[in-house]
Amino acid sequence: MFPYLVSRVTWTLILLLVMSGVVYLLIGLVPGDAMDLFVDPTLSEADRARFRQALGLDQPVHIQYGKWLGQVLRGNLGFSFYTGQPVIQRIGERFGATFTLALSALIVTLIFAIPLGVAAASRPHGLCDRLAGFVGLLGLSTPSFFLALLLIYLFALRLGGLPIGGLERIGGGGGLVDRLRHLVLPTVVLSLYMLGPMMRQLRAAMIEALQQDYIRTAMAKGLAPFWVLYKHALRTALIPVITLVGLELPYLLGGALVVEQVFNWPGLGKLTLEAVFQRDYPVIMAMVLVSGLTVQIGAILTDLGYLVADPRIRRS
Amino acid sequence: MTPDAQPLRRAFRRPSVIASSIFLLSLVLVSLLAPVIAPYDPNEIGIDFQAPPSKKHWLGTDLVGRDVFSRLLYGSRISLMVGFLSVGLYCLIGALIGVIAAAFPRTWDRILSRLADLVLAFPPLVLILATVSLVGPGIGQVIWLLGLLGWPSVFRVVRGNLLALRESTMVEAARALGASGWHIAKRHLMPSATGAIFVAFTFGVGQAILTEAVLSFLGLGVQPPTASWGNMLTDAQSIAVLEQMPWLWLAPGVMILATVISVHIIGDALREALDPRSSA
């Protein structure tokens, strides 16, 4: 266990180092920087030079990178070109909203994926299977921003009742119910996207599990089919689902960009987009690294999940 | 007729697969004939703006008076071009270096596999956004970025396939019979790898079309006035447009959905036909 973690973390650090270098180099190669955005173009050349110096933009790229890296290792991801706040603080402010949405989408996905996947596997090519297949196909093929707009149109504008976006109602003070109501539509969009792959994996794994000898034994003992399905078969079949949750984690934590944008959800995805539009490179850099980090964390959590779910791996 | 064609023909007899194929073929035709079919110049600013669908403008007009139907036709060109070019590019790269890796398992395989890990270690959309923030948006950027970031998936499939086949009894038997390396590659390795590449290509096209649409929707992909299905939905981010002009955003959204769903249905059929293990 321990050697595994060490090699895993080392590889993660190498990846992040290489990637940060590449991104930094690219930024250095491109003309135009924060100066063009913030500094009053009517300023004198001497004043401009002073600004460049203050922002550290006058130095060669590798020096800037070295300085930046040194700061990162001390937990300082730099300062946003746009707001002047520490990047880490901007990320911290937004993390909560993204985490809430991600968790809610994950829970809803699992609530629907598990019974649907099990039902589909218990009778392959039956009605449930076809329905699950169709829902999965639809979820994977629908552009999330279109679905988001459609849901806003139907449930917020036409039927009313649900808010068009945001974390809570303007001014706040709506309490938990108000926040939950704001969570509904973005959760639906994210869950529908994840539902398909999740059901598919579970179905395939369940079908394989149901062919095993211990299932036949359980059935022969006269156990109720419900318990055989949900206790004996599902436990093995959950392993690929764990993998998928690990793989989807980066999507949820950073890739749900468009959903956050359309629903005006103040999370990390929206922060990334704002940074891209504002050419706020310290924030963009940090978000690339954070997203890379979530991929690695997802992978590590997946492996740990295996340990919990599968005693065979635990022993070896 | 090779034995491989049998399951393929069976898969393509299913109604959903036939319907998807017809839809995609007509889409290709429409995109080629867009200048002939389109009733208006897609970028021409007319006098009726924000007009609902009518006999004059079948799908209405947008905020500045351009004909939505004509823009929809021209938008299909963008989606198909981005899909085919970018995925074609990365299938080529992936297949090529997959073959190199499988041919030199001790040297090149290590380097190339690590490189693939590196690319896969970051969510592609975030990398694309970071690059677009540097080089600016545009259709060329979208094609190149999708093309250059997508290869690891194809690489892994091709490499895994070839490495497994190298050790197979089929190849061993061919070698024992005195077959040349070229003959083995042509008769045994290539057919297996091509099937896998075809499946990866199909699903890749669906994903690429979706990604282009997302980027253009956000204003970071295809730039107006050029029409793309994604950027036709951009205006619908305003609540007034969303509520009062559904013709503006419904049609392009439905077109993206229909195209991607058709591509996925064909991809599923191909996968089932070419890889019997995948269908339980």
Coordinates of C-alpha atoms in Angstrom, one line a residue:
Chain A
M1 CA 0.0 0.0 0.0
F2 CA 2.6 2.5 1.1
P3 CA 5.0 2.0 -1.9
Y4 CA 2.0 2.3 -4.2
L5 CA 1.1 5.7 -2.7
V6 CA 4.7 6.9 -3.0
S7 CA 5.0 6.0 -6.7
R8 CA 1.6 7.4 -7.4
V9 CA 2.2 10.7 -5.8
T10 CA 5.7 11.0 -7.4
W11 CA 4.2 10.5 -10.8
T12 CA 1.5 13.1 -10.0
L13 CA 4.2 15.6 -9.1
I14 CA 6.2 15.0 -12.3
L15 CA 3.0 15.4 -14.4
L16 CA 2.1 18.6 -12.7
L17 CA 5.6 20.0 -13.0
V18 CA 5.9 19.2 -16.7
M19 CA 2.5 20.5 -17.5
S20 CA 3.0 23.7 -15.5
G21 CA 6.2 24.3 -17.4
V22 CA 4.5 23.8 -20.8
V23 CA 1.7 26.1 -20.0
Y24 CA 4.0 28.7 -18.6
L25 CA 6.2 28.6 -21.7
L26 CA 3.2 29.0 -24.0
I27 CA 2.1 32.0 -22.1
G28 CA 5.5 33.5 -22.4
L29 CA 5.5 33.0 -26.2
V30 CA 2.3 34.9 -26.8
P31 CA 2.2 38.6 -27.4
G32 CA -0.1 40.6 -25.1
D33 CA -0.4 40.2 -21.4
A34 CA -2.1 41.7 -18.4
M35 CA -0.6 45.0 -19.2
D36 CA -2.8 45.4 -22.3
L37 CA -5.9 44.7 -20.2
F38 CA -5.4 46.8 -17.1
V39 CA -3.0 49.6 -17.6
D40 CA -4.4 52.7 -19.1
P41 CA -3.1 52.9 -22.6
T42 CA -2.5 56.6 -22.3
L43 CA 0.2 56.1 -19.7
S44 CA 3.6 57.2 -20.5
E45 CA 6.2 54.7 -21.6
A46 CA 8.2 55.2 -18.3
D47 CA 5.1 54.5 -16.2
R48 CA 4.3 51.4 -18.3
A49 CA 7.8 50.1 -17.7
R50 CA 7.3 50.6 -13.9
F51 CA 4.1 48.6 -14.0
R52 CA 5.8 45.8 -16.0
Q53 CA 8.5 45.7 -13.4
A54 CA 6.1 45.7 -10.5
L55 CA 4.2 42.8 -12.1
G56 CA 7.4 41.0 -12.9
L57 CA 6.6 41.0 -16.6
D58 CA 9.9 42.4 -17.6
Q59 CA 11.9 39.3 -16.8
P60 CA 12.6 36.3 -19.1
V61 CA 10.1 33.5 -19.0
H62 CA 12.3 30.9 -17.2
I63 CA 13.0 33.3 -14.4
Q64 CA 9.3 34.1 -14.1
Y65 CA 8.5 30.4 -14.1
G66 CA 11.1 29.7 -11.4
K67 CA 9.8 32.4 -9.2
W68 CA 6.2 31.2 -9.7
L69 CA 7.1 27.6 -9.0
G70 CA 8.9 28.6 -5.8
Q71 CA 5.8 30.5 -4.7
V72 CA 3.5 27.6 -5.6
L73 CA 5.6 25.2 -3.4
R74 CA 5.0 27.6 -0.5
G75 CA 1.3 27.5 -1.2
N76 CA 1.0 30.7 -3.1
L77 CA -0.5 30.4 -6.5
G78 CA 0.0 34.0 -7.3
F79 CA -2.4 36.9 -7.6
S80 CA -5.2 37.3 -10.0
F81 CA -4.4 39.9 -12.7
Y82 CA -8.0 40.9 -12.6
T83 CA -9.1 41.3 -8.9
G84 CA -5.7 41.4 -7.3
Q85 CA -6.8 38.7 -4.8
P86 CA -4.6 35.7 -4.2
V87 CA -5.5 33.0 -6.7
I88 CA -5.8 30.4 -3.9
Q89 CA -8.4 32.6 -2.2
R90 CA -10.4 33.0 -5.5
I91 CA -10.4 29.2 -5.9
G92 CA -11.3 28.7 -2.2
E93 CA -14.3 31.0 -2.6
R94 CA -15.6 29.1 -5.5
F95 CA -14.8 25.6 -4.4
G96 CA -17.8 25.2 -2.1
A97 CA -20.4 25.9 -4.8
T98 CA -18.8 23.4 -7.2
F99 CA -18.4 20.8 -4.5
T100 CA -22.1 21.1 -3.6
L101 CA -23.2 20.7 -7.2
A102 CA -20.8 17.8 -7.9
L103 CA -21.9 15.9 -4.8
S104 CA -25.6 16.4 -5.5
A105 CA -25.1 15.3 -9.2
L106 CA -23.2 12.3 -8.1
I107 CA -25.8 11.2 -5.5
V108 CA -28.7 11.7 -8.0
T109 CA -26.8 9.8 -10.7
L110 CA -26.1 6.8 -8.4
I111 CA -29.7 6.8 -7.2
F112 CA -30.9 6.4 -10.7
A113 CA -28.0 4.4 -12.2
I114 CA -28.0 1.6 -9.7
P115 CA -31.6 0.4 -9.9
L116 CA -31.8 1.0 -13.7
G117 CA -28.5 -0.8 -14.3
V118 CA -29.5 -3.8 -12.1
A119 CA -32.9 -4.0 -13.7
A120 CA -31.4 -3.8 -17.2
A121 CA -28.9 -6.6 -16.4
S122 CA -31.4 -8.9 -14.8
R123 CA -33.3 -9.1 -18.1
P124 CA -31.0 -8.2 -21.0
H125 CA -32.8 -6.9 -24.1
G126 CA -35.9 -6.6 -22.0
L127 CA -38.0 -3.4 -21.7
C128 CA -35.9 -2.0 -18.8
D129 CA -32.7 -2.6 -20.7
R130 CA -34.0 -0.8 -23.8
L131 CA -35.2 2.1 -21.7
A132 CA -31.9 2.4 -19.8
G133 CA -30.0 2.2 -23.1
F134 CA -32.1 4.9 -24.6
V135 CA -31.8 7.2 -21.6
G136 CA -28.1 6.7 -21.6
L137 CA -27.7 7.4 -25.3
L138 CA -29.8 10.6 -24.9
G139 CA -27.7 11.8 -22.0
L140 CA -24.5 11.3 -23.8
S141 CA -25.7 12.9 -27.0
T142 CA -27.4 16.0 -25.7
P143 CA -25.3 19.1 -25.6
S144 CA -25.4 20.1 -21.9
F145 CA -25.9 23.8 -22.7
F146 CA -28.9 23.0 -24.9
L147 CA -30.4 20.8 -22.2
A148 CA -29.8 23.5 -19.6
L149 CA -31.4 26.2 -21.8
L150 CA -34.4 23.9 -22.5
L151 CA -34.9 23.1 -18.8
I152 CA -34.7 26.8 -17.9
Y153 CA -37.2 27.6 -20.7
L154 CA -39.6 24.9 -19.6
F155 CA -39.3 24.9 -15.8
A156 CA -38.3 28.4 -15.0
L157 CA -39.9 30.5 -17.7
R158 CA -42.9 28.6 -19.0
L159 CA -44.1 26.6 -16.0
G160 CA -42.4 28.7 -13.4
G161 CA -41.6 27.4 -10.0
L162 CA -37.8 26.8 -10.4
P163 CA -35.2 29.6 -10.5
I164 CA -33.3 30.4 -13.7
G165 CA -30.0 30.2 -12.0
G166 CA -27.6 31.3 -9.3
L167 CA -26.8 29.8 -5.9
E168 CA -29.7 31.3 -4.0
R169 CA -32.2 34.1 -4.6
I170 CA -30.9 37.6 -4.9
G171 CA -30.1 39.0 -1.5
G172 CA -30.1 35.6 0.0
G173 CA -32.0 34.6 3.1
G174 CA -34.1 32.0 1.4
G175 CA -32.8 29.3 3.6
L176 CA -32.1 25.7 2.7
V177 CA -35.3 25.2 0.6
D178 CA -34.4 28.1 -1.6
R179 CA -30.8 26.7 -2.1
L180 CA -32.1 23.3 -2.9
R181 CA -34.5 24.7 -5.5
H182 CA -31.6 26.4 -7.2
L183 CA -29.7 23.1 -7.2
V184 CA -32.4 21.1 -9.0
L185 CA -31.9 22.1 -12.7
P186 CA -28.1 22.1 -12.8
T187 CA -28.1 18.7 -11.0
V188 CA -30.5 17.2 -13.6
V189 CA -28.2 18.3 -16.5
L190 CA -25.0 17.0 -14.9
S191 CA -26.7 13.7 -13.8
L192 CA -28.2 12.9 -17.1
Y193 CA -24.8 13.2 -18.7
M194 CA -23.2 10.9 -16.2
L195 CA -26.1 8.4 -16.1
G196 CA -25.4 6.7 -19.4
P197 CA -21.9 5.6 -18.9
M198 CA -22.6 4.6 -15.3
M199 CA -25.6 2.4 -16.3
R200 CA -23.7 0.9 -19.1
Q201 CA -20.8 -0.1 -16.9
L202 CA -23.0 -1.4 -14.2
R203 CA -25.1 -3.4 -16.6
A204 CA -22.1 -5.1 -18.2
A205 CA -20.5 -5.8 -14.8
M206 CA -23.8 -7.2 -13.4
I207 CA -24.3 -9.5 -16.4
E208 CA -20.9 -10.9 -15.9
A209 CA -21.4 -11.2 -12.1
L210 CA -24.7 -13.0 -12.6
Q211 CA -23.0 -15.8 -14.5
Q212 CA -20.7 -16.6 -11.6
D213 CA -21.0 -19.8 -9.6
Y214 CA -21.7 -18.1 -6.3
I215 CA -24.8 -16.5 -7.8
R216 CA -26.1 -19.9 -8.8
T217 CA -25.3 -21.2 -5.3
A218 CA -27.2 -18.3 -3.8
M219 CA -30.2 -18.9 -6.0
A220 CA -30.0 -22.7 -5.4
K221 CA -30.1 -22.0 -1.6
G222 CA -33.5 -20.4 -2.3
L223 CA -32.5 -16.8 -1.5
A224 CA -34.9 -14.2 -2.7
P225 CA -33.8 -13.0 -6.2
F226 CA -33.9 -9.4 -4.9
W227 CA -31.2 -10.1 -2.4
V228 CA -29.1 -12.1 -4.8
L229 CA -29.2 -9.2 -7.2
Y230 CA -28.6 -6.4 -4.8
K231 CA -26.4 -8.0 -2.3
H232 CA -24.4 -10.7 -4.0
A233 CA -24.1 -9.5 -7.6
L234 CA -24.1 -5.8 -7.1
R235 CA -21.2 -5.9 -4.7
T236 CA -18.9 -7.2 -7.4
A237 CA -20.5 -5.1 -10.1
L238 CA -19.9 -1.9 -8.2
I239 CA -16.1 -2.0 -8.9
P240 CA -16.3 -0.6 -12.4
V241 CA -18.8 2.0 -11.2
I242 CA -16.1 3.1 -8.7
T243 CA -13.7 3.5 -11.6
L244 CA -16.1 5.6 -13.4
V245 CA -16.8 7.9 -10.4
G246 CA -13.1 8.4 -10.2
L247 CA -12.9 9.2 -13.9
E248 CA -15.8 11.6 -13.7
L249 CA -14.5 13.5 -10.7
P250 CA -12.4 16.0 -12.8
Y251 CA -15.4 16.5 -15.1
L252 CA -17.5 17.4 -12.1
L253 CA -15.0 19.6 -10.4
G254 CA -13.9 21.6 -13.4
G255 CA -15.4 20.3 -16.5
A256 CA -18.9 21.2 -15.6
L257 CA -18.0 24.5 -17.0
V258 CA -20.9 25.1 -19.3
V259 CA -23.5 24.1 -16.8
E260 CA -22.1 26.5 -14.3
Q261 CA -22.0 29.2 -17.0
V262 CA -25.6 28.7 -18.1
F263 CA -27.0 28.5 -14.6
N264 CA -24.8 31.3 -13.4
W265 CA -23.4 29.0 -10.7
P266 CA -20.5 30.6 -9.0
G267 CA -18.1 27.6 -9.0
L268 CA -14.7 26.7 -10.3
G269 CA -16.0 26.1 -13.9
K270 CA -17.4 29.6 -14.1
L271 CA -14.2 30.9 -12.5
T272 CA -12.1 29.2 -15.3
L273 CA -14.3 30.8 -18.0
E274 CA -14.1 34.2 -16.4
A275 CA -10.4 33.9 -16.3
V276 CA -10.2 32.9 -19.9
F277 CA -12.3 35.8 -21.0
Q278 CA -10.3 38.2 -18.8
R279 CA -6.9 36.7 -19.9
D280 CA -6.2 36.2 -16.1
Y281 CA -3.3 33.9 -16.6
P282 CA -2.4 33.2 -13.0
V283 CA -6.0 31.9 -12.5
I284 CA -5.9 29.9 -15.7
M285 CA -2.6 28.4 -14.8
A286 CA -3.9 27.5 -11.4
M287 CA -7.1 26.0 -12.8
V288 CA -5.1 23.8 -15.3
L289 CA -3.0 22.5 -12.3
V290 CA -6.1 22.1 -10.1
S291 CA -7.9 20.1 -12.9
G292 CA -4.8 18.0 -13.3
L293 CA -4.7 17.4 -9.6
T294 CA -8.3 16.3 -9.6
V295 CA -7.6 13.7 -12.3
Q296 CA -4.8 12.3 -10.1
I297 CA -7.0 12.4 -6.9
G298 CA -9.8 10.7 -8.8
A299 CA -7.4 7.9 -9.8
I300 CA -6.0 7.5 -6.3
L301 CA -9.6 7.5 -4.8
T302 CA -10.5 4.8 -7.4
D303 CA -7.7 2.6 -6.3
L304 CA -8.6 3.1 -2.6
G305 CA -12.2 2.3 -3.5
Y306 CA -11.1 -1.0 -4.9
L307 CA -9.5 -1.9 -1.7
V308 CA -12.8 -1.3 0.2
A309 CA -15.0 -3.0 -2.4
D310 CA -12.9 -6.0 -3.4
P311 CA -11.3 -8.2 -0.7
R312 CA -9.3 -10.0 -3.4
I313 CA -7.2 -6.9 -4.1
R314 CA -6.9 -6.2 -0.3
R315 CA -5.2 -9.5 0.2
S316 CA -2.7 -9.2 -2.6
Chain B
M1 CA -16.8 -11.1 -48.9
T2 CA -14.7 -11.5 -45.8
P3 CA -16.2 -13.2 -42.8
D4 CA -15.9 -9.9 -41.0
A5 CA -18.5 -8.3 -43.1
Q6 CA -21.3 -10.6 -41.9
P7 CA -22.0 -9.1 -38.4
L8 CA -21.5 -5.7 -39.9
R9 CA -24.3 -6.2 -42.4
R10 CA -26.5 -7.6 -39.7
A11 CA -25.9 -4.6 -37.5
F12 CA -26.7 -2.2 -40.3
R13 CA -30.1 -3.8 -40.9
R14 CA -31.5 -2.5 -37.6
P15 CA -34.0 0.3 -38.1
S16 CA -32.3 2.7 -35.7
V17 CA -29.0 2.3 -37.5
I18 CA -30.6 2.7 -41.0
A19 CA -32.4 5.8 -39.8
S20 CA -29.1 7.3 -38.4
S21 CA -27.2 6.5 -41.6
I22 CA -29.9 8.1 -43.8
F23 CA -29.9 11.2 -41.5
L24 CA -26.1 11.6 -41.6
L25 CA -25.9 11.0 -45.3
S26 CA -28.5 13.6 -46.0
L27 CA -26.7 16.0 -43.6
V28 CA -23.5 15.5 -45.6
L29 CA -25.5 16.2 -48.8
V30 CA -27.2 19.3 -47.3
S31 CA -23.8 20.7 -46.1
L32 CA -22.3 20.2 -49.6
L33 CA -25.4 21.7 -51.3
A34 CA -25.9 24.5 -48.8
P35 CA -25.3 27.3 -51.3
V36 CA -27.9 25.8 -53.6
I37 CA -30.6 25.0 -51.0
A38 CA -30.2 28.0 -48.7
P39 CA -32.9 30.6 -49.5
Y40 CA -30.7 33.5 -48.2
D41 CA -27.1 34.4 -47.7
P42 CA -26.4 33.1 -44.2
N43 CA -24.6 36.3 -43.2
E44 CA -26.8 38.7 -45.0
I45 CA -28.5 41.2 -42.6
G46 CA -32.1 41.5 -43.6
I47 CA -34.8 44.0 -42.8
D48 CA -37.0 41.7 -40.7
F49 CA -35.1 41.1 -37.5
Q50 CA -36.3 38.9 -34.7
A51 CA -39.0 37.6 -36.9
P52 CA -40.8 34.4 -35.9
P53 CA -41.0 31.5 -38.4
S54 CA -43.1 32.4 -41.5
K55 CA -43.4 31.4 -45.2
K56 CA -40.7 33.9 -46.0
H57 CA -38.3 32.8 -43.2
W58 CA -39.0 29.1 -42.4
L59 CA -37.2 29.2 -39.1
G60 CA -37.5 33.0 -38.5
T61 CA -34.6 35.4 -38.3
D62 CA -32.1 36.2 -35.6
L63 CA -31.3 39.4 -33.6
V64 CA -29.8 41.1 -36.6
G65 CA -32.2 39.8 -39.2
R66 CA -30.2 36.8 -40.6
D67 CA -32.2 33.9 -41.9
V68 CA -32.0 31.1 -39.2
F69 CA -32.7 28.3 -41.7
S70 CA -29.9 29.4 -44.0
R71 CA -27.5 29.7 -41.1
L72 CA -28.6 26.2 -39.9
L73 CA -27.7 24.8 -43.3
Y74 CA -24.3 26.4 -43.3
G75 CA -23.7 25.5 -39.7
S76 CA -23.8 21.8 -40.6
R77 CA -20.7 22.4 -42.7
I78 CA -18.8 23.6 -39.6
S79 CA -19.9 20.7 -37.4
L80 CA -19.1 18.1 -40.0
M81 CA -15.8 19.7 -40.9
V82 CA -14.6 20.0 -37.3
G83 CA -15.7 16.5 -36.6
F84 CA -14.1 14.8 -39.5
L85 CA -10.9 16.8 -39.7
S86 CA -10.0 16.9 -36.1
V87 CA -10.8 13.2 -35.4
G88 CA -9.2 12.2 -38.7
L89 CA -6.1 14.0 -37.6
Y90 CA -5.9 12.3 -34.2
C91 CA -6.8 8.9 -35.5
L92 CA -3.9 9.3 -37.9
I93 CA -1.5 10.4 -35.2
G94 CA -2.8 7.8 -32.7
A95 CA -2.6 4.9 -35.2
L96 CA 0.9 5.9 -36.5
I97 CA 2.5 6.2 -33.1
G98 CA 0.5 3.2 -31.8
V99 CA 2.2 1.1 -34.6
I100 CA 5.6 2.6 -33.7
A101 CA 5.1 1.7 -30.0
A102 CA 4.0 -1.8 -30.8
A103 CA 6.9 -2.3 -33.1
F104 CA 9.5 -1.2 -30.6
P105 CA 8.1 -2.3 -27.2
R106 CA 11.3 -1.7 -25.3
T107 CA 12.2 1.8 -26.4
W108 CA 9.6 3.9 -28.1
D109 CA 6.7 2.2 -26.3
R110 CA 7.8 3.5 -22.9
I111 CA 8.3 7.1 -24.1
L112 CA 5.1 7.2 -26.1
S113 CA 3.0 5.7 -23.4
R114 CA 4.3 8.2 -20.9
L115 CA 3.5 11.0 -23.3
A116 CA -0.1 9.6 -23.7
D117 CA -0.4 9.5 -19.9
L118 CA 0.7 13.1 -19.7
V119 CA -1.9 14.3 -22.2
L120 CA -4.6 12.2 -20.5
A121 CA -3.7 13.7 -17.1
F122 CA -5.6 16.9 -17.8
P123 CA -9.3 17.4 -18.8
P124 CA -9.1 18.3 -22.5
L125 CA -11.7 21.1 -22.2
V126 CA -9.6 22.9 -19.6
L127 CA -6.5 22.6 -21.8
I128 CA -8.4 23.8 -24.8
L129 CA -9.7 26.8 -22.9
A130 CA -6.2 27.6 -21.6
T131 CA -4.8 27.5 -25.1
V132 CA -7.7 29.6 -26.6
S133 CA -7.0 32.2 -23.9
L134 CA -3.5 32.4 -25.3
V135 CA -4.0 32.2 -29.1
G136 CA -7.5 33.5 -29.4
P137 CA -10.6 31.7 -30.6
G138 CA -11.3 30.4 -34.1
I139 CA -12.4 27.4 -36.1
G140 CA -8.7 26.5 -37.0
Q141 CA -7.8 26.5 -33.3
V142 CA -10.7 24.2 -32.5
I143 CA -9.7 21.7 -35.2
W144 CA -6.0 21.7 -34.3
L145 CA -6.6 21.5 -30.5
L146 CA -9.1 18.7 -30.8
G147 CA -6.8 16.9 -33.2
L148 CA -3.7 17.3 -31.2
L149 CA -5.2 16.4 -27.8
G150 CA -7.3 13.4 -28.9
W151 CA -4.7 10.9 -30.0
P152 CA -4.0 9.1 -26.7
S153 CA -7.3 7.2 -26.8
V154 CA -6.6 5.9 -30.3
F155 CA -3.0 5.3 -29.5
R156 CA -3.9 3.1 -26.5
V157 CA -6.4 1.0 -28.5
V158 CA -4.1 0.4 -31.4
R159 CA -1.1 -0.3 -29.3
G160 CA -3.0 -2.7 -27.0
N161 CA -4.5 -4.4 -29.9
L162 CA -1.2 -4.9 -31.7
L163 CA 0.8 -5.9 -28.6
A164 CA -1.8 -8.6 -27.8
L165 CA -1.8 -9.8 -31.4
R166 CA 2.0 -10.1 -31.6
E167 CA 1.8 -12.9 -29.0
S168 CA -1.3 -14.6 -30.4
T169 CA -1.2 -18.1 -31.8
M170 CA -2.5 -16.8 -35.1
V171 CA 0.6 -14.7 -35.7
E172 CA 2.8 -17.4 -34.3
A173 CA 1.3 -19.9 -36.8
A174 CA 1.8 -17.4 -39.7
R175 CA 5.4 -16.9 -38.7
A176 CA 6.0 -20.7 -38.5
L177 CA 4.6 -21.0 -42.0
G178 CA 7.3 -18.6 -43.1
A179 CA 5.1 -15.5 -43.6
S180 CA 7.0 -12.3 -44.0
G181 CA 6.6 -9.5 -41.5
W182 CA 4.8 -7.4 -44.1
H183 CA 2.3 -10.3 -44.8
I184 CA 1.6 -10.7 -41.1
A185 CA 1.0 -7.0 -40.7
K186 CA -1.3 -6.8 -43.7
R187 CA -3.3 -10.0 -43.1
H188 CA -3.5 -10.2 -39.4
L189 CA -2.5 -7.0 -37.6
M190 CA -4.1 -4.3 -39.8
P191 CA -7.7 -5.7 -40.1
S192 CA -7.9 -6.0 -36.3
A193 CA -6.5 -2.5 -35.7
T194 CA -8.7 -0.9 -38.4
G195 CA -11.9 -2.1 -36.8
A196 CA -10.9 -0.6 -33.5
I197 CA -9.9 2.7 -35.2
F198 CA -13.2 2.8 -37.0
V199 CA -15.1 2.6 -33.7
A200 CA -12.8 5.2 -32.0
F201 CA -13.3 7.4 -35.0
T202 CA -17.1 7.3 -34.9
F203 CA -17.4 8.1 -31.2
G204 CA -14.7 10.7 -31.6
V205 CA -16.6 12.5 -34.2
G206 CA -19.6 12.7 -31.9
Q207 CA -17.5 14.1 -29.1
A208 CA -15.7 16.5 -31.3
I209 CA -19.0 17.9 -32.7
L210 CA -20.2 18.4 -29.1
T211 CA -17.0 20.1 -28.0
E212 CA -17.0 22.4 -31.0
A213 CA -20.6 23.3 -30.1
V214 CA -19.8 24.0 -26.5
L215 CA -16.8 26.2 -27.4
S216 CA -18.7 28.2 -30.0
F217 CA -21.6 28.5 -27.7
L218 CA -19.3 30.1 -25.1
G219 CA -17.9 32.4 -27.8
L220 CA -14.5 30.6 -27.7
G221 CA -14.9 28.6 -30.9
V222 CA -16.2 29.5 -34.3
Q223 CA -16.6 33.3 -34.4
P224 CA -19.6 35.2 -35.8
P225 CA -20.6 36.1 -38.4
T226 CA -19.7 32.5 -39.5
A227 CA -22.6 30.4 -38.4
S228 CA -22.1 27.3 -36.3
W229 CA -24.8 25.4 -34.5
G230 CA -23.0 26.2 -31.2
N231 CA -22.7 29.9 -31.7
M232 CA -26.3 30.1 -32.9
L233 CA -27.3 29.3 -29.3
T234 CA -25.1 32.0 -27.8
D235 CA -27.8 34.6 -27.9
A236 CA -30.1 32.4 -25.9
Q237 CA -28.1 33.0 -22.8
S238 CA -30.1 36.2 -22.6
I239 CA -33.4 35.4 -20.8
A240 CA -35.4 37.7 -23.2
V241 CA -34.2 35.7 -26.2
L242 CA -34.7 32.4 -24.5
E243 CA -38.2 33.2 -23.5
Q244 CA -39.5 35.1 -26.5
M245 CA -37.6 33.7 -29.5
P246 CA -37.4 29.9 -29.1
W247 CA -37.0 29.5 -32.9
L248 CA -33.5 31.0 -32.5
W249 CA -32.1 28.3 -30.3
L250 CA -34.4 25.3 -30.6
A251 CA -33.5 24.3 -34.2
P252 CA -29.7 24.4 -33.8
G253 CA -29.9 22.6 -30.5
V254 CA -32.1 19.8 -32.0
M255 CA -29.7 19.5 -34.9
I256 CA -26.7 19.0 -32.6
L257 CA -28.6 16.4 -30.6
A258 CA -29.9 14.6 -33.7
T259 CA -26.4 14.5 -35.3
V260 CA -24.6 13.3 -32.3
I261 CA -27.2 10.7 -31.4
S262 CA -27.0 9.3 -35.0
V263 CA -23.2 9.1 -34.8
H264 CA -23.4 7.3 -31.4
I265 CA -26.0 4.8 -32.7
I266 CA -23.7 4.0 -35.6
G267 CA -20.7 3.8 -33.3
D268 CA -22.6 1.3 -31.0
A269 CA -23.5 -0.8 -34.0
L270 CA -19.9 -0.8 -35.3
R271 CA -18.6 -1.7 -31.9
E272 CA -20.9 -4.6 -31.5
A273 CA -20.2 -5.9 -35.0
L274 CA -16.4 -5.5 -34.9
D275 CA -15.9 -6.5 -31.3
P276 CA -18.2 -9.4 -30.3
R277 CA -16.9 -9.3 -26.7
S278 CA -18.4 -5.9 -26.1
S279 CA -22.0 -7.0 -26.5
A280 CA -23.0 -9.1 -23.5

